[in-house]
Coordinates of C-alpha atoms in Angstrom, one line a residue:
Chain R
M1300 CA 141.3 67.6 120.1
T1301 CA 138.8 69.2 117.8
D1302 CA 137.3 68.1 114.5
I1303 CA 137.8 70.6 111.6
R1304 CA 136.4 70.3 108.1
V1305 CA 139.1 71.2 105.6
Q1306 CA 138.8 72.0 101.9
Y1307 CA 141.7 72.3 99.4
Y1308 CA 141.9 74.1 96.1
A1309 CA 144.3 74.2 93.2
I1310 CA 147.8 73.0 93.9
L1311 CA 146.9 71.9 97.4
R1312 CA 144.1 69.7 96.1
E1313 CA 146.6 68.3 93.6
Q1314 CA 149.3 67.6 96.3
A1315 CA 146.8 66.2 98.9
G1316 CA 145.1 64.1 96.2
I1317 CA 141.7 65.0 97.8
G1318 CA 139.5 68.0 97.7
R1319 CA 138.2 67.8 101.3
E1320 CA 138.6 65.9 104.6
T1321 CA 137.8 66.2 108.2
V1322 CA 140.8 66.3 110.5
T1323 CA 141.1 65.8 114.2
T1324 CA 143.7 68.2 115.4
T1325 CA 145.2 69.9 118.4
A1326 CA 146.1 73.0 116.3
M1327 CA 144.7 76.1 117.8
S1328 CA 145.1 78.4 114.8
A1329 CA 144.8 78.3 111.0
A1330 CA 148.6 78.6 110.7
A1331 CA 149.2 75.7 113.1
L1332 CA 146.6 73.6 111.2
Y1333 CA 148.3 74.4 107.9
A1334 CA 151.7 73.5 109.2
E1335 CA 150.4 70.1 110.4
L1336 CA 148.7 69.4 107.1
A1337 CA 151.7 70.6 105.0
E1338 CA 153.8 68.0 106.9
R1339 CA 151.2 65.2 106.2
H1340 CA 150.5 66.0 102.6
G1341 CA 153.8 67.5 101.5
F1342 CA 152.5 70.9 100.6
T1343 CA 155.2 73.1 99.1
L1344 CA 153.5 76.4 99.1
P1345 CA 154.3 78.6 102.1
A1346 CA 151.3 80.0 104.1
S1347 CA 152.5 83.5 103.4
L1348 CA 151.6 83.2 99.7
M1349 CA 148.1 81.8 100.4
K1350 CA 144.8 82.8 101.9
V1351 CA 142.7 81.0 104.5
A1352 CA 138.9 81.3 104.9
I1353 CA 137.1 80.2 108.0
N1354 CA 133.4 79.5 107.8
G1355 CA 133.1 81.3 104.5
E1356 CA 135.1 84.5 105.2
F1357 CA 138.8 85.3 104.6
A1358 CA 140.6 85.2 108.0
A1359 CA 144.0 85.9 109.5
W1360 CA 146.4 83.0 109.8
S1361 CA 146.5 83.7 113.5
A1362 CA 142.7 83.2 113.8
P1363 CA 141.7 80.7 116.4
L1364 CA 139.9 77.5 115.5
S1365 CA 136.8 76.0 117.1
A1366 CA 135.3 72.5 116.8
G1367 CA 133.2 72.1 113.6
D1368 CA 134.8 75.1 111.8
E1369 CA 135.1 74.8 108.1
V1370 CA 138.5 75.9 106.9
V1371 CA 139.4 76.5 103.2
F1372 CA 143.0 76.9 102.0
I1373 CA 143.1 79.0 98.9
P1374 CA 146.3 79.3 96.8
P1375 CA 146.6 82.1 94.3
V1376 CA 146.0 81.0 90.7
A1377 CA 147.0 82.9 87.6
G1378 CA 146.0 80.8 84.5
G1379 CA 144.0 82.3 81.8
Chain Z
M612 CA 127.0 110.7 50.5
S613 CA 125.9 107.1 51.3
A614 CA 127.1 103.5 51.6
T615 CA 124.4 100.9 51.4
F616 CA 124.3 97.1 51.4
E617 CA 120.9 95.3 50.9
F618 CA 119.4 92.1 50.0
S619 CA 116.6 91.9 47.4
T620 CA 114.0 89.2 47.0
V621 CA 112.9 90.5 43.6
A622 CA 114.7 91.0 40.2
L623 CA 117.3 93.8 40.1
H624 CA 117.2 96.4 37.4
P625 CA 120.5 98.2 36.8
G626 CA 119.0 101.5 35.8
E627 CA 116.9 101.7 38.9
Q628 CA 120.0 100.9 41.0
T629 CA 122.1 103.5 39.2
A630 CA 119.5 106.2 40.0
R631 CA 120.0 105.4 43.7
V632 CA 123.7 106.6 43.5
A633 CA 123.2 109.6 41.3
D634 CA 125.2 112.5 42.7
P635 CA 125.9 115.8 40.9
A636 CA 129.3 116.0 42.6
C637 CA 130.5 112.8 40.8
G638 CA 132.1 112.6 37.4
G639 CA 132.7 108.9 37.4
F640 CA 130.4 105.9 37.9
V641 CA 131.5 102.3 37.9
S642 CA 129.2 99.3 38.3
F643 CA 129.7 95.5 38.5
E644 CA 127.1 93.0 37.8
G645 CA 127.2 89.2 38.6
W646 CA 125.0 87.0 36.5
V647 CA 123.8 83.4 36.7
R648 CA 126.0 81.6 34.3
E649 CA 125.0 78.5 32.4
E650 CA 127.8 76.2 33.5
N651 CA 129.7 75.3 36.7
E652 CA 132.4 72.6 37.1
G653 CA 131.5 71.0 33.8
Q654 CA 127.7 70.8 34.7
R655 CA 125.0 72.7 32.9
V656 CA 123.2 75.0 35.3
T657 CA 119.5 75.7 34.7
G658 CA 119.0 78.1 37.7
L659 CA 120.0 78.6 41.3
E660 CA 118.8 79.8 44.7
Y661 CA 120.6 82.1 47.1
E662 CA 120.3 81.9 50.8
A663 CA 121.9 84.3 53.3
Y664 CA 122.3 84.4 57.0
V665 CA 120.7 87.8 56.8
D666 CA 121.5 89.3 60.2
L667 CA 125.2 88.7 59.9
A668 CA 125.3 89.1 56.2
V669 CA 123.8 92.6 56.2
R670 CA 126.1 93.7 59.0
E671 CA 129.1 92.5 57.2
G672 CA 127.9 93.9 53.9
Q673 CA 127.3 97.3 55.5
R674 CA 130.8 97.1 57.0
I675 CA 132.3 96.4 53.6
V676 CA 130.6 99.3 51.8
A677 CA 131.5 101.7 54.6
E678 CA 135.1 100.5 54.4
A679 CA 135.2 101.1 50.6
K680 CA 133.8 104.6 51.1
A681 CA 136.4 105.5 53.8
R682 CA 139.3 103.8 52.1
F683 CA 139.0 105.2 48.6
G684 CA 137.2 108.5 49.4
V685 CA 134.3 107.8 47.1
R686 CA 130.9 109.5 47.6
Q687 CA 128.4 106.8 46.8
V688 CA 128.7 103.1 47.3
R689 CA 125.8 100.7 46.8
C690 CA 125.7 96.9 46.7
V691 CA 122.5 94.8 46.3
H692 CA 122.6 91.0 46.4
R693 CA 119.7 88.8 45.4
V694 CA 118.2 86.0 47.6
G695 CA 115.7 83.4 46.4
A696 CA 115.4 81.6 43.1
L697 CA 117.2 83.0 40.0
R698 CA 117.0 82.0 36.4
L699 CA 119.9 81.7 34.0
G700 CA 121.2 85.1 33.0
E701 CA 119.5 86.9 35.8
L702 CA 121.3 89.6 37.8
A703 CA 122.6 88.1 41.1
V704 CA 124.6 91.0 42.6
W705 CA 125.0 94.6 41.6
V706 CA 127.7 97.0 42.9
G707 CA 127.7 100.7 42.0
V708 CA 130.2 103.4 43.0
A709 CA 130.1 107.1 42.2
S710 CA 133.1 109.4 42.7
P711 CA 134.4 112.7 41.5
H712 CA 137.1 110.8 39.6
R713 CA 137.2 107.4 37.9
A714 CA 140.3 105.8 39.5
E715 CA 138.8 105.7 43.0
A716 CA 135.5 104.5 41.6
F717 CA 137.1 101.5 39.8
A718 CA 139.1 100.6 42.9
A719 CA 136.2 100.8 45.3
C720 CA 133.9 98.8 43.1
R721 CA 136.5 96.1 42.8
Y722 CA 137.1 96.1 46.6
V723 CA 133.4 95.8 47.4
I724 CA 132.7 92.8 45.1
D725 CA 135.9 91.0 46.3
E726 CA 135.2 91.5 49.9
V727 CA 131.5 90.6 49.6
K728 CA 132.6 87.3 47.9
H729 CA 135.1 86.7 50.7
R730 CA 133.3 87.7 53.8
V731 CA 129.5 87.8 53.5
P732 CA 127.8 84.5 54.4
I733 CA 125.8 83.6 51.3
W734 CA 125.0 80.1 50.0
K735 CA 123.8 79.1 46.6
K736 CA 122.0 76.0 45.5
E737 CA 122.6 75.2 41.9
H738 CA 120.1 73.2 39.7
Y739 CA 121.8 71.3 37.0
A740 CA 120.4 70.1 33.6
S741 CA 121.1 66.5 34.8
G742 CA 118.4 66.9 37.4
D743 CA 120.9 67.1 40.3
S744 CA 121.4 70.1 42.5
G745 CA 124.0 71.1 45.1
W746 CA 124.7 73.7 47.7
V747 CA 127.8 75.8 47.3
N748 CA 129.1 78.0 50.1
C749 CA 130.1 81.4 48.7
E750 CA 131.5 82.6 52.0
R751 CA 135.3 82.8 52.3
C752 CA 135.7 81.4 48.8
A753 CA 138.0 84.1 47.4
Q754 CA 141.4 82.9 46.5
P755 CA 144.6 84.7 47.4
S756 CA 146.1 86.8 44.6
S757 CA 148.0 84.8 42.1
A758 CA 151.4 85.8 40.8
G759 CA 151.1 88.1 37.7
D760 CA 147.7 89.2 38.7
D761 CA 147.5 92.7 37.1
G762 CA 144.8 93.7 39.4
G763 CA 142.3 94.3 36.6
Q764 CA 138.7 93.2 36.6
H765 CA 139.5 90.6 33.9
A766 CA 142.2 89.0 36.0
H767 CA 140.0 89.0 39.0
E768 CA 137.2 87.1 37.2
H769 CA 139.7 84.7 35.8
R770 CA 141.1 84.0 39.2
H771 CA 137.7 83.1 40.6
E772 CA 136.5 81.3 37.5
H773 CA 136.5 77.9 39.0
R774 CA 134.2 79.0 41.9
H775 CA 132.1 81.7 40.3
R776 CA 131.2 80.6 36.9
H777 CA 127.8 82.2 37.3
E778 CA 129.3 85.7 37.0
H779 CA 130.3 87.7 34.0
E780 CA 131.4 91.2 33.7
H781 CA 128.8 93.1 32.0
P782 CA 128.8 96.6 30.6
H783 CA 126.6 99.0 32.4
D784 CA 123.0 98.5 31.2
R785 CA 120.5 101.4 31.5
G786 CA 117.3 99.3 31.6
P787 CA 113.8 100.6 32.4
V788 CA 113.5 102.1 35.8
A789 CA 111.4 99.8 38.1
P790 CA 110.0 100.6 41.5
A791 CA 112.4 99.9 44.4
V792 CA 111.5 96.6 46.1
T793 CA 114.6 95.8 48.0
A794 CA 114.5 94.1 51.4
A795 CA 116.3 96.5 53.7
L796 CA 117.3 94.6 56.9
P797 CA 118.0 95.9 60.4
A798 CA 121.7 96.6 61.2
S799 CA 121.4 94.8 64.6
D800 CA 119.1 92.6 66.4
Y801 CA 119.3 92.3 70.2
G802 CA 115.7 91.1 70.4
R803 CA 116.5 88.0 72.5
Q804 CA 118.1 90.1 75.2
T805 CA 115.9 93.2 75.0
L806 CA 112.9 90.9 75.6
L807 CA 114.1 90.5 79.2
P808 CA 112.1 93.0 81.3
E809 CA 115.4 93.9 83.2
V810 CA 117.1 94.8 79.9
G811 CA 114.7 96.3 77.4
S812 CA 115.6 99.2 75.1
V813 CA 116.9 101.2 78.1
G814 CA 119.4 98.4 79.0
Q815 CA 120.4 98.1 75.4
A816 CA 121.2 101.8 75.3
R817 CA 123.3 101.4 78.4
L818 CA 125.3 98.5 76.8
R819 CA 125.7 100.6 73.6
A820 CA 127.2 103.4 75.8
A821 CA 129.5 101.1 77.7
R822 CA 133.3 100.9 77.1
V823 CA 135.1 97.7 78.2
L824 CA 138.8 96.8 78.0
V825 CA 139.7 93.1 78.0
V826 CA 143.3 92.3 78.9
G827 CA 144.2 89.0 77.5
A828 CA 142.6 87.4 74.4
G829 CA 143.1 83.8 75.5
G830 CA 141.0 81.1 77.2
L831 CA 139.2 83.6 79.4
G832 CA 139.3 86.5 77.0
V833 CA 137.6 84.6 74.1
P834 CA 134.3 84.0 75.8
V835 CA 134.3 87.5 77.5
L836 CA 134.9 89.2 74.1
S837 CA 132.4 87.0 72.2
Y838 CA 129.6 87.6 74.6
L839 CA 130.3 91.3 75.0
A840 CA 130.5 91.9 71.3
G841 CA 127.2 89.9 70.8
A842 CA 125.5 92.0 73.5
G843 CA 126.3 95.2 71.6
I844 CA 128.9 96.8 73.9
G845 CA 129.7 100.2 72.4
V846 CA 133.5 100.1 72.6
L847 CA 135.5 96.9 73.2
G848 CA 139.3 97.1 73.7
V849 CA 141.4 93.9 73.1
M850 CA 144.9 94.0 74.6
D851 CA 147.3 91.1 74.0
H852 CA 150.9 91.2 73.0
D853 CA 151.1 87.5 72.2
T854 CA 150.6 85.4 69.0
L855 CA 148.4 82.4 68.5
S856 CA 150.0 79.0 69.2
P857 CA 148.4 75.7 68.1
S858 CA 148.4 74.6 71.8
N859 CA 145.9 77.4 72.5
L860 CA 143.2 76.1 70.3
H861 CA 141.6 73.5 72.7
R862 CA 140.4 76.3 74.9
Q863 CA 140.5 79.5 72.7
T864 CA 137.6 78.7 70.4
M865 CA 137.6 81.9 68.4
Y866 CA 140.7 81.0 66.4
A867 CA 141.7 78.5 63.7
L868 CA 144.8 76.5 63.2
A869 CA 145.6 78.5 60.1
D870 CA 145.9 81.6 62.3
A871 CA 148.9 80.3 64.3
G872 CA 151.7 82.8 64.6
Q873 CA 149.4 85.8 64.1
S874 CA 148.6 88.5 66.8
K875 CA 145.7 87.4 69.0
A876 CA 144.6 91.0 69.5
L877 CA 144.3 91.5 65.7
L878 CA 142.7 88.0 65.1
A879 CA 140.1 88.7 67.8
T880 CA 139.5 92.1 66.4
R881 CA 138.8 90.7 62.9
H882 CA 136.5 88.1 64.4
L883 CA 134.5 90.4 66.6
R884 CA 134.0 93.0 63.9
A885 CA 132.5 90.3 61.7
L886 CA 130.4 89.1 64.6
N887 CA 129.0 92.5 65.3
P888 CA 129.9 95.5 63.1
D889 CA 128.0 97.8 65.6
V890 CA 130.8 97.4 68.1
D891 CA 133.8 99.7 68.0
V892 CA 136.6 97.1 68.5
R893 CA 140.0 98.5 69.4
P894 CA 143.1 96.3 69.3
Y895 CA 146.2 96.9 71.5
V896 CA 149.1 94.7 70.5
Q897 CA 151.1 95.4 73.6
R898 CA 151.9 94.1 77.1
A899 CA 149.6 95.3 79.8
T900 CA 151.6 97.2 82.5
A901 CA 150.4 99.8 85.0
A902 CA 152.2 102.3 82.8
S903 CA 150.5 101.2 79.5
L904 CA 147.1 100.8 81.1
G905 CA 147.0 104.0 83.0
P906 CA 146.4 106.5 80.1
L907 CA 144.1 104.0 78.3
L908 CA 141.7 103.4 81.2
V909 CA 140.6 107.0 81.0
D910 CA 138.6 105.9 77.9
Y911 CA 137.0 102.8 79.6
D912 CA 134.3 102.0 82.2
V913 CA 135.3 98.4 83.0
V914 CA 138.6 96.5 82.7
V915 CA 138.6 92.8 82.5
D916 CA 141.6 90.7 83.7
C917 CA 141.8 87.7 81.5
S918 CA 145.6 87.4 81.8
D919 CA 147.6 84.3 82.7
N920 CA 150.2 85.8 85.1
F921 CA 150.2 87.6 88.5
A922 CA 152.3 90.6 87.3
T923 CA 149.6 91.5 84.8
T924 CA 146.7 91.0 87.2
F925 CA 148.3 93.3 89.7
A926 CA 149.1 95.9 87.0
V927 CA 145.4 95.8 86.0
H928 CA 144.4 96.2 89.6
D929 CA 146.7 99.1 90.3
A930 CA 145.7 101.0 87.1
A931 CA 142.0 100.3 87.7
R932 CA 142.1 101.6 91.2
A933 CA 144.0 104.7 90.1
A934 CA 141.5 105.4 87.3
G935 CA 138.4 104.5 89.4
V936 CA 137.1 102.0 86.9
D937 CA 135.4 98.7 87.7
A938 CA 137.5 95.5 87.3
V939 CA 136.4 91.9 86.9
Y940 CA 139.1 89.3 87.6
A941 CA 139.3 85.6 86.8
S942 CA 142.0 83.0 86.9
I943 CA 142.1 79.3 86.5
Y944 CA 144.1 76.3 87.6
Q945 CA 143.6 72.8 86.0
Y946 CA 139.9 72.2 86.8
E947 CA 139.2 75.2 89.0
G948 CA 138.8 79.0 88.9
Q949 CA 138.5 82.1 91.0
L950 CA 136.4 85.2 90.2
Q951 CA 136.3 88.6 91.8
V952 CA 134.5 91.8 91.0
V953 CA 135.9 95.1 92.2
R954 CA 134.0 98.4 92.0
G955 CA 136.0 101.4 90.9
R956 CA 134.4 103.6 93.4
G957 CA 132.7 103.1 96.8
A958 CA 133.7 101.4 100.0
G959 CA 134.0 97.8 98.7
S960 CA 137.0 95.5 99.0
C961 CA 139.6 95.2 96.2
L962 CA 142.1 92.6 94.9
R963 CA 144.7 93.8 97.4
C964 CA 142.3 93.4 100.3
V965 CA 142.6 89.7 99.5
W966 CA 146.1 89.5 98.1
E967 CA 148.1 92.2 99.8
S968 CA 151.3 91.9 97.8
V969 CA 152.1 90.8 94.2
T970 CA 152.2 87.0 94.1
P971 CA 155.5 86.0 92.4
D972 CA 155.0 84.3 89.0
G973 CA 156.4 80.8 88.9
V974 CA 155.3 79.9 92.4
V975 CA 152.1 78.1 91.2
G976 CA 151.6 76.8 87.7
N977 CA 149.8 78.4 84.8
C978 CA 148.1 76.6 82.0
A979 CA 151.4 75.9 80.2
Q980 CA 153.0 74.4 83.3
S981 CA 150.0 72.6 85.0
G982 CA 147.6 71.8 82.2
V983 CA 144.0 72.8 81.8
L984 CA 140.8 71.4 80.2
G985 CA 139.3 73.7 77.5
P986 CA 135.9 74.3 79.1
V987 CA 137.5 75.6 82.4
P988 CA 138.4 79.0 81.1
G989 CA 135.2 78.8 79.0
V990 CA 133.1 78.6 82.1
L991 CA 135.1 81.2 84.1
G992 CA 135.2 83.6 81.1
S993 CA 131.4 83.2 80.7
L994 CA 131.0 84.1 84.4
Q995 CA 133.1 87.2 83.9
A996 CA 130.9 88.2 80.9
M997 CA 127.8 87.7 83.1
E998 CA 129.2 89.8 85.9
I999 CA 130.1 92.6 83.5
L1000 CA 126.6 92.6 82.1
K1001 CA 125.2 92.7 85.7
L1002 CA 127.4 95.7 86.4
L1003 CA 126.5 97.5 83.2
L1004 CA 122.7 96.7 83.5
D1005 CA 122.6 97.1 87.2
L1006 CA 121.1 93.6 87.6
P1007 CA 120.9 92.0 91.1
G1008 CA 123.0 89.3 92.5
G1009 CA 126.4 90.5 91.3
L1010 CA 129.5 89.4 93.1
R1011 CA 130.5 92.1 95.7
D1012 CA 133.1 92.0 98.4
E1013 CA 133.5 88.2 97.7
V1014 CA 135.7 85.8 95.9
L1015 CA 133.9 83.0 94.0
L1016 CA 135.7 79.6 94.0
V1017 CA 134.6 77.3 91.2
D1018 CA 135.6 73.6 91.1
L1019 CA 134.4 72.0 87.9
L1020 CA 135.3 68.5 88.9
S1021 CA 133.0 68.4 91.9
L1022 CA 130.7 71.1 90.3
E1023 CA 130.8 73.0 93.6
T1024 CA 131.0 76.8 93.9
R1025 CA 131.7 78.7 97.1
R1026 CA 131.4 82.4 97.8
I1027 CA 134.1 83.5 100.3
R1028 CA 133.3 86.9 102.0
A1029 CA 136.2 89.3 101.5
P1030 CA 135.8 92.3 103.7
R1031 CA 137.5 95.6 103.0
H1032 CA 141.0 95.8 104.4
A1033 CA 141.4 98.5 107.1
A1034 CA 144.2 100.1 105.1
C1035 CA 142.4 100.0 101.7
T1036 CA 142.0 103.4 100.0
P1037 CA 140.4 104.2 96.7
A1038 CA 143.9 104.2 95.1
C1039 CA 144.8 101.3 97.4
I1040 CA 148.2 102.7 98.4
R1041 CA 149.4 100.5 101.3
P1042 CA 152.3 101.0 103.6
G1043 CA 154.9 98.5 102.6
T1044 CA 153.6 98.0 99.0
P1045 CA 155.7 100.4 96.9
A1046 CA 155.3 100.5 93.1
R1047 CA 157.2 97.8 91.2
Q1048 CA 160.9 98.3 91.1
P1049 CA 162.2 98.8 87.6
D1050 CA 165.8 97.8 88.5
V1051 CA 165.1 94.3 90.0
E1052 CA 166.9 92.6 87.1
R1053 CA 170.6 92.6 86.7
H1054 CA 172.5 91.4 83.6
F1055 CA 175.8 89.5 83.9
A1056 CA 177.6 88.0 80.9
D1057 CA 179.9 86.1 83.2
L1058 CA 178.7 84.7 86.6
S1059 CA 182.2 85.0 88.2
A1060 CA 181.7 88.8 87.9
V1061 CA 178.8 88.5 90.3
L1062 CA 181.2 87.5 93.1
R1063 CA 183.7 90.2 92.2
A1064 CA 180.9 92.7 92.4
G1065 CA 180.4 91.6 96.0
L1066 CA 177.0 90.0 95.5
V1067 CA 175.9 86.8 97.2
L1068 CA 174.6 84.4 94.6
V1069 CA 171.4 82.5 95.8
D1070 CA 170.1 79.6 93.8
I1071 CA 166.3 79.4 94.4
R1072 CA 165.7 76.2 92.3
E1073 CA 164.6 73.0 94.0
P1074 CA 167.4 70.6 95.1
E1075 CA 166.7 68.1 92.3
E1076 CA 166.9 70.8 89.7
I1077 CA 170.3 71.9 91.1
A1078 CA 171.5 68.3 91.1
A1079 CA 170.5 67.9 87.4
S1080 CA 172.0 71.2 86.3
P1081 CA 174.4 72.8 88.9
S1082 CA 175.3 76.4 88.8
P1083 CA 178.8 77.0 87.2
V1084 CA 179.7 79.2 90.1
A1085 CA 179.2 78.4 93.8
A1086 CA 175.8 79.6 95.1
L1087 CA 173.9 79.5 98.3
S1088 CA 170.9 77.1 97.9
L1089 CA 167.6 78.5 99.2
P1090 CA 164.5 77.1 97.4
M1091 CA 162.0 79.7 96.4
A1092 CA 159.2 78.7 98.7
R1093 CA 161.5 78.6 101.7
L1094 CA 163.0 82.0 100.9
L1095 CA 159.6 83.6 100.5
D1096 CA 158.4 82.0 103.8
D1097 CA 161.4 83.3 105.6
P1098 CA 163.4 86.1 103.9
T1099 CA 165.7 86.4 107.0
L1100 CA 167.5 83.3 105.6
L1101 CA 169.3 85.7 103.3
P1102 CA 172.7 86.8 104.5
P1103 CA 172.2 90.0 106.4
D1104 CA 173.7 93.3 105.2
R1105 CA 174.7 91.8 101.8
D1106 CA 173.3 92.3 98.3
A1107 CA 171.8 89.1 97.0
L1108 CA 171.4 88.0 93.4
L1109 CA 168.7 85.3 92.9
L1110 CA 169.2 82.7 90.3
C1111 CA 166.8 80.2 88.6
S1112 CA 166.6 78.4 85.3
R1113 CA 165.1 81.1 83.1
G1114 CA 164.9 84.2 85.3
I1115 CA 161.1 84.1 85.8
R1116 CA 160.9 82.7 89.4
S1117 CA 163.9 84.8 90.5
L1118 CA 162.2 88.0 89.1
G1119 CA 159.0 87.1 90.8
T1120 CA 160.7 86.3 94.1
A1121 CA 162.9 89.4 94.1
T1122 CA 159.9 91.6 93.3
A1123 CA 157.9 90.0 96.1
L1124 CA 160.8 90.5 98.6
R1125 CA 161.2 94.1 97.5
E1126 CA 157.5 94.7 98.2
R1127 CA 158.0 93.4 101.6
G1128 CA 160.8 95.8 102.3
H1129 CA 163.9 93.8 101.3
A1130 CA 165.7 96.4 99.2
R1131 CA 169.0 94.5 98.6
V1132 CA 167.6 91.7 96.4
W1133 CA 168.1 91.3 92.6
S1134 CA 167.2 88.8 90.0
L1135 CA 169.7 87.4 87.4
A1136 CA 168.1 88.3 84.0
G1137 CA 167.5 85.3 81.8
G1138 CA 168.6 82.8 84.5
L1139 CA 171.1 80.1 83.8
E1140 CA 169.8 79.5 80.3
A1141 CA 171.0 83.0 79.3
Q1142 CA 174.4 82.1 80.8
R1143 CA 174.7 78.9 78.8
S1144 CA 173.6 80.5 75.5
A1145 CA 176.1 83.3 76.0
V1146 CA 179.0 80.9 76.3

C-alpha cells in the first residue's frame, strides 16, 4: 500500500466533489489508480480521453507509481 | 491631398480654416459651422464648455475624416472642434471639404459632421441664464434617420434639434485670417508601455509590425482582442461566424445588449477600430476550419485559439503547424482554465504532443452546457494576451513546452511539463492521425432505411436519455464514453451508424474513431431531432 497525492480538474473535480485528496492504494500504475478512483467517485470520462501528469510532467498511463507521487488527472476542456 | 481632425483651445476663424484646405485641383468647397446657440431644452444658455477625451477623440476624428476622403473621393477634408469655454454665438466646430465637384463635397461634409457627433467622445457643460449648469454628453447622441428625411442639411439639423440646439447652419464666412493656433494631438500614445525598459520604442515598433489572428470573439477573445488593440498590434484579424446572444454578455464585456443578433466579428471590429484607429482590424465572418485558416495564416505571425470547441482548436493547430506560425491556446471549464503556447518553428512540443487525437465535442461540457463565471475567460484571455506580448517582445518567462492549469476557486496554478512527442514533426503528421474525414456524416430521412442499407444502428446516448426518448428503430446501446474507451465493442466487419440527440456527440465520436483507424463508422446527421422534425 502506498500513499499517493491526487489532484482533479474540471469534470473530475465536479464529479469527485473535491479538488485534491491523498489516497492509499495498491495500484501500481496511473491507469490502475484511475480505474480505482473512477469506481469510487463515479467518473464517466474514459482514461483514453484524458491526460495524467506525475510529479509535474505528462506521463503515460502505464507509468509506475511510487509512494509520495503527486498525480494530476487532466480532462480536455473546450470552453471559450 | 489631406484629411485632418484637430482640437483647438482658441477661437476659430473660418477664413483661416478655409485657407488650410485651398487646392487648385478643386472646383467645389463646402463648409459646415456649428455655433453656440442661445437656448437648449427651454433654458436660456449663456455659454458652454467643451471637454474631450483627447487621445481617443483625436484618433476617432482622424478616422472619420480619412473615411470621408476615401468614401467620397474628395481631396481635402478638415474638421476642427473647440475645447474650453465658449461664448454665445461662438464657433464650436468647423468642417471644410474641397473637391473637384460639388456633389461629393456636400456629401463628405455632411458625413463628417454626422459621424463626429455620433462617435467622437466630447462633452459639453452648458451655463444657463437661471444660474444652473449641466453636462451633456455629445457622444453617440445622433438619432437614426427618420422617415421622410430628404437627406438635406436642413433635415439633418431638424432631426438633431432637440440635442444640438447650439448649432446653426451658417453660410460660409470669409473672416480675417488669424494665425493658426490649433492644438494638434498625437495619433497614438503608448507611453505607459514604452516606459518599460524591455519595451521602449524598439518594442513598440515590433508590436506595430506584428500580425495576429484571433479565432473566436467570445469570452476569451474579448480580452485578447482588447489588450492587443490597445498595445498597438499592426494587424489584428477577428474570426467568428457566430452572432451575439444576450447569454454571452456576462463574460463578453465588449458588447452591449442592443447588439444581440449581430455578427460578433463585425461588432468587435467596430469596437476595436474605435479603441485604436492605428490598428488594421480585419473581420472574418466565417467558421474556422483547417481549409479556411490555411490560406489566411500566410498573412499572420501568431494565431490565437479562443474557440469553444475541440474541432476548431485542432483545426487551428493543424493549420498553424502547416504554416509555421506561433499559436496560443486557452480553454475553460466552469472555474478553471488551461493555457498552452506552441512555437511555429523549433524543437518544442505542440498541442498534439499532449492531445494526440481530436477530442470529440460533446464528451465534456462547454460554457453553454456546464456554466461558467464571467471572470474565468477574462483571466484566461488576459493570460493569452500576456503570452502573445511576451512572444512578440521576446520577454522572458513565457510558457514553453508546458501546459498551465489555472483553478480560480483555489487560486492555484500549476505548470505541467509537456515534452515533445517522439513522433512530432514541424507539420505534426502522425501515423494513425489522418486528416478529418469529410464523409463522416450520413443523412437518412427515414431510419428504417438504415437497416435496409445494411448498417448497424448504435445509440450512443446515456441509458436514461434512451429511456426518456427511445429510438423509433431498434438500435444497439453503447454509451459514448464506453465506446470511445473500447471501440472493439462495435460489431466486427459491419458498417456502424452512430446516433445521438442532435448529431453532435455522434459526429465527434465517429471522427475520433476514424482517427484511431476505425474506417467503417458514420454519424447520423442531425441526430434524432432531425428525424422528428422531418416527420
